[in-house]
Short mmCIF file of C-alpha atoms in Angstrom, two decimals:
data_model
loop_
_atom_site.label_atom_id
_atom_site.label_comp_id
_atom_site.label_asym_id
_atom_site.label_seq_id
_atom_site.Cartn_x
_atom_site.Cartn_y
_atom_site.Cartn_z
CA GLU N 1 94.25 102.07 84.15
CA LEU N 2 91.10 100.17 84.93
CA LYS N 3 90.31 100.07 88.67
CA VAL N 4 88.22 97.35 90.28
CA GLU N 5 86.82 97.77 93.78
CA GLN N 6 85.16 95.07 95.80
CA ASN N 7 83.30 95.45 99.03
CA PRO N 8 83.22 94.29 101.62
CA LEU N 9 86.76 92.92 101.84
CA PHE N 10 85.86 90.75 104.82
CA LEU N 11 82.49 89.13 105.40
CA SER N 12 81.52 86.95 108.31
CA MET N 13 78.06 85.52 108.16
CA GLN N 14 75.93 82.91 109.83
CA GLU N 15 74.73 79.84 108.01
CA GLY N 16 71.33 80.34 106.44
CA LYS N 17 71.72 84.08 105.95
CA ASN N 18 71.79 86.05 102.70
CA TYR N 19 74.33 88.63 101.63
CA THR N 20 75.65 90.46 98.58
CA ILE N 21 79.21 91.23 97.48
CA TYR N 22 79.66 94.28 95.26
CA CYS N 23 82.15 94.88 92.46
CA ASN N 24 82.56 98.35 90.91
CA TYR N 25 84.88 99.13 88.04
CA SER N 26 86.10 102.37 86.59
CA THR N 27 85.91 102.14 82.79
CA THR N 28 83.73 100.48 80.20
CA SER N 29 84.13 96.74 79.83
CA ASP N 30 81.99 94.08 78.25
CA ARG N 31 83.18 91.13 80.30
CA LEU N 32 83.24 90.42 83.99
CA TYR N 33 84.28 87.27 85.81
CA TRP N 34 83.82 85.89 89.29
CA TYR N 35 86.37 83.50 90.76
CA ARG N 36 86.63 81.57 93.99
CA GLN N 37 89.91 80.88 95.80
CA ASP N 38 90.38 78.52 98.74
CA PRO N 39 93.38 79.16 101.05
CA GLY N 40 96.66 78.30 99.35
CA LYS N 41 94.87 77.16 96.22
CA SER N 42 94.36 78.39 92.69
CA LEU N 43 91.36 80.25 91.28
CA GLU N 44 88.20 78.45 90.26
CA SER N 45 85.95 80.08 87.70
CA LEU N 46 82.39 80.69 88.91
CA PHE N 47 80.69 82.98 86.40
CA VAL N 48 81.32 84.75 83.11
CA LEU N 49 79.05 87.77 82.51
CA LEU N 50 79.08 89.20 79.00
CA SER N 51 76.27 91.70 78.63
CA ASN N 52 74.25 94.30 80.44
CA GLY N 53 71.59 92.70 82.56
CA ALA N 54 73.25 89.29 82.49
CA VAL N 55 72.30 87.10 85.43
CA LYS N 56 73.73 83.68 86.18
CA GLN N 57 73.04 81.30 89.03
CA GLU N 58 74.80 78.24 90.33
CA GLY N 59 73.53 76.69 93.53
CA ARG N 60 73.43 79.31 96.28
CA LEU N 61 75.35 81.90 94.25
CA MET N 62 73.88 84.35 91.77
CA ALA N 63 75.84 86.94 89.81
CA SER N 64 74.55 89.92 87.86
CA LEU N 65 76.04 92.65 85.70
CA ASP N 66 74.97 96.25 85.11
CA THR N 67 77.39 97.67 82.55
CA LYS N 68 75.83 101.13 82.65
CA ALA N 69 76.44 101.41 86.38
CA ARG N 70 79.73 99.50 86.03
CA LEU N 71 78.57 97.23 88.82
CA SER N 72 78.40 93.51 89.37
CA THR N 73 76.95 91.73 92.36
CA LEU N 74 77.44 88.26 93.77
CA HIS N 75 74.48 87.28 95.90
CA ILE N 76 74.71 84.49 98.43
CA THR N 77 71.49 82.77 99.43
CA ALA N 78 71.17 80.70 102.61
CA ALA N 79 74.92 80.48 103.15
CA VAL N 80 76.57 77.21 104.14
CA HIS N 81 80.03 76.57 105.57
CA ASP N 82 81.32 75.16 102.25
CA LEU N 83 81.00 78.61 100.72
CA SER N 84 83.80 79.93 102.96
CA ALA N 85 86.53 81.17 100.58
CA THR N 86 87.83 84.34 98.97
CA TYR N 87 85.82 85.63 96.03
CA PHE N 88 87.35 87.78 93.32
CA CYS N 89 85.75 89.75 90.56
CA ALA N 90 87.83 90.46 87.48
CA VAL N 91 87.15 92.78 84.59
CA ASP N 92 88.39 92.34 81.04
CA GLY N 93 90.38 95.44 80.19
CA ALA N 94 91.03 94.73 76.52
CA ASP N 95 90.22 97.44 74.03
CA ARG N 96 87.10 96.92 71.98
CA GLY N 97 87.91 94.98 68.85
CA SER N 98 91.12 93.52 70.17
CA THR N 99 91.54 89.78 70.43
CA LEU N 100 93.33 89.49 73.71
CA GLY N 101 91.74 90.00 77.07
CA ARG N 102 93.69 90.99 80.12
CA LEU N 103 92.06 90.84 83.51
CA TYR N 104 92.03 93.43 86.26
CA PHE N 105 91.20 91.97 89.65
CA GLY N 106 89.56 93.35 92.74
CA ARG N 107 91.25 92.72 96.10
CA GLY N 108 88.87 89.92 96.91
CA THR N 109 86.19 89.34 99.55
CA GLN N 110 87.16 86.89 102.26
CA LEU N 111 83.95 85.11 103.25
CA THR N 112 83.61 83.10 106.45
CA VAL N 113 80.39 81.25 107.11
CA TRP N 114 79.87 80.06 110.68
CA PRO N 115 77.24 77.75 112.18
CA ASP T 1 92.95 65.25 81.51
CA GLY T 2 93.37 68.73 80.09
CA GLY T 3 94.73 71.44 82.30
CA ILE T 4 97.49 73.80 83.30
CA THR T 5 100.49 72.49 85.19
CA GLN T 6 102.77 74.73 87.17
CA SER T 7 106.00 73.61 88.78
CA PRO T 8 107.43 73.64 91.27
CA LYS T 9 104.72 74.18 93.86
CA TYR T 10 107.20 75.76 96.29
CA LEU T 11 110.42 77.52 95.34
CA PHE T 12 113.08 79.18 97.44
CA ARG T 13 115.41 81.79 95.98
CA LYS T 14 118.58 83.21 97.37
CA GLU T 15 119.37 86.89 97.04
CA GLY T 16 120.78 87.70 93.60
CA GLN T 17 119.68 84.44 92.05
CA ASN T 18 117.51 83.99 88.95
CA VAL T 19 114.80 81.33 89.10
CA THR T 20 112.42 80.00 86.45
CA LEU T 21 108.81 78.98 87.05
CA SER T 22 107.34 76.47 84.65
CA CYS T 23 103.85 76.63 83.11
CA GLU T 24 102.55 74.02 80.67
CA GLN T 25 99.02 73.66 79.25
CA ASN T 26 97.44 70.96 77.10
CA LEU T 27 94.18 72.81 76.48
CA ASN T 28 95.30 74.06 73.06
CA HIS T 29 94.75 77.60 74.29
CA ASP T 30 96.19 80.51 72.35
CA ALA T 31 96.71 82.99 75.15
CA MET T 32 98.77 82.52 78.29
CA TYR T 33 99.30 84.82 81.26
CA TRP T 34 101.39 85.22 84.39
CA TYR T 35 99.91 86.86 87.48
CA ARG T 36 101.38 87.69 90.84
CA GLN T 37 99.33 87.56 94.06
CA ASP T 38 100.42 89.18 97.32
CA PRO T 39 98.62 88.54 100.64
CA GLY T 40 95.30 90.35 100.85
CA GLN T 41 95.61 91.58 97.28
CA GLY T 42 94.08 90.78 93.97
CA LEU T 43 96.10 89.39 91.10
CA ARG T 44 98.34 91.64 89.05
CA LEU T 45 99.40 90.88 85.49
CA ILE T 46 103.12 90.38 84.84
CA TYR T 47 103.29 89.23 81.20
CA TYR T 48 100.92 87.79 78.63
CA SER T 49 101.24 86.11 75.26
CA GLN T 50 98.76 85.64 72.45
CA ILE T 51 100.84 83.57 70.06
CA VAL T 52 104.14 81.74 69.90
CA ASN T 53 107.22 83.98 69.89
CA ASP T 54 105.21 87.03 70.92
CA PHE T 55 104.48 88.45 74.37
CA GLN T 56 103.65 91.77 76.01
CA LYS T 57 104.40 93.38 79.34
CA GLY T 58 101.64 93.60 81.87
CA ASP T 59 101.37 96.02 84.76
CA ILE T 60 104.35 94.82 86.83
CA ALA T 61 106.86 93.39 84.32
CA GLU T 62 110.02 94.90 85.81
CA GLY T 63 112.37 92.23 87.11
CA TYR T 64 110.66 89.43 85.17
CA SER T 65 111.19 87.82 81.77
CA VAL T 66 109.26 85.26 79.73
CA SER T 67 109.49 83.24 76.54
CA ARG T 68 106.92 81.56 74.32
CA GLU T 69 108.75 79.13 72.09
CA LYS T 70 105.92 76.59 72.09
CA LYS T 71 102.17 77.07 72.27
CA GLU T 72 101.98 74.80 75.32
CA SER T 73 104.68 76.45 77.39
CA PHE T 74 105.12 79.91 78.95
CA PRO T 75 107.96 79.92 81.52
CA LEU T 76 108.54 82.91 83.79
CA THR T 77 112.01 83.90 85.00
CA VAL T 78 112.26 85.96 88.15
CA THR T 79 115.54 87.84 87.85
CA SER T 80 117.76 89.36 90.51
CA ALA T 81 116.40 92.74 89.43
CA GLN T 82 113.07 91.89 91.07
CA LYS T 83 113.63 93.30 94.55
CA ASN T 84 110.60 91.82 96.27
CA PRO T 85 109.81 88.51 94.57
CA THR T 86 108.21 86.69 97.50
CA ALA T 87 104.65 86.02 96.32
CA PHE T 88 102.24 83.46 94.92
CA TYR T 89 102.54 83.17 91.12
CA LEU T 90 99.66 81.97 88.99
CA CYS T 91 99.76 81.01 85.34
CA ALA T 92 96.59 81.12 83.27
CA SER T 93 95.47 80.37 79.74
CA SER T 94 92.43 81.12 77.61
CA ILE T 95 91.10 80.40 74.15
CA ASP T 96 91.17 84.08 73.23
CA ARG T 97 88.27 84.16 70.85
CA ARG T 98 86.44 87.29 71.89
CA GLU T 99 83.20 86.29 70.24
CA TRP T 100 83.04 83.30 72.55
CA GLU T 101 82.25 83.09 76.21
CA THR T 102 85.90 82.66 77.01
CA GLU T 103 87.41 82.58 80.44
CA ALA T 104 90.86 82.13 81.87
CA PHE T 105 91.78 78.86 83.54
CA PHE T 106 94.43 78.93 86.23
CA GLY T 107 97.20 76.59 87.27
CA GLN T 108 97.74 75.55 90.88
CA GLY T 109 100.34 78.21 91.50
CA THR T 110 103.97 78.46 92.63
CA ARG T 111 104.80 79.98 95.99
CA LEU T 112 108.17 81.72 95.75
CA THR T 113 110.08 82.72 98.87
CA VAL T 114 113.34 84.63 99.12
CA VAL T 115 115.71 83.22 101.74
#
């Protein structure tokens, strides 16, 4: 079974600071996703990463994927309070050539940004 | 507006009772999924379906059942055999075309509590 590990699980940071969330996974996959979840709410898609070396940026968030190292990072630049949420990475565990993806999730990183 | 609708938002179940969670999507997506989320945990896959009248067990299918009689609908029944059903349940759907940059879109969730 594919294992996905995120760290840290809890992150408290001051506004204006930078930090990186890490996502490691155990077996080969060609797709990785980052989601955001606010308390009591559903998941909002942030990034879809499809290939080695892929880098995507949206506002203060930047995600990257290294398929050889089986590692993705979510970098936060100059954090603001609105970024406070739980962030999940998810890896597509479907066999190569199959048409259906099934996601394996990390436990999530609970981010709190304080003034 | 296109989206995924889950109902009810909150559901209370008595011991030994079966309950059904509704999931409807108007995105014309092929694949639909049910995930379970427990506090402090990532999402775990219960069942998934690629086409009408076909579905597969996920990682934690015991005590659950599903049907896929229509492309738009994928209801989940939590049976009395599920001994610890209190959790947040999320339905998702995706286009399921692996050559595309597909991603799963999530409904707003149903919070089930055993009373």
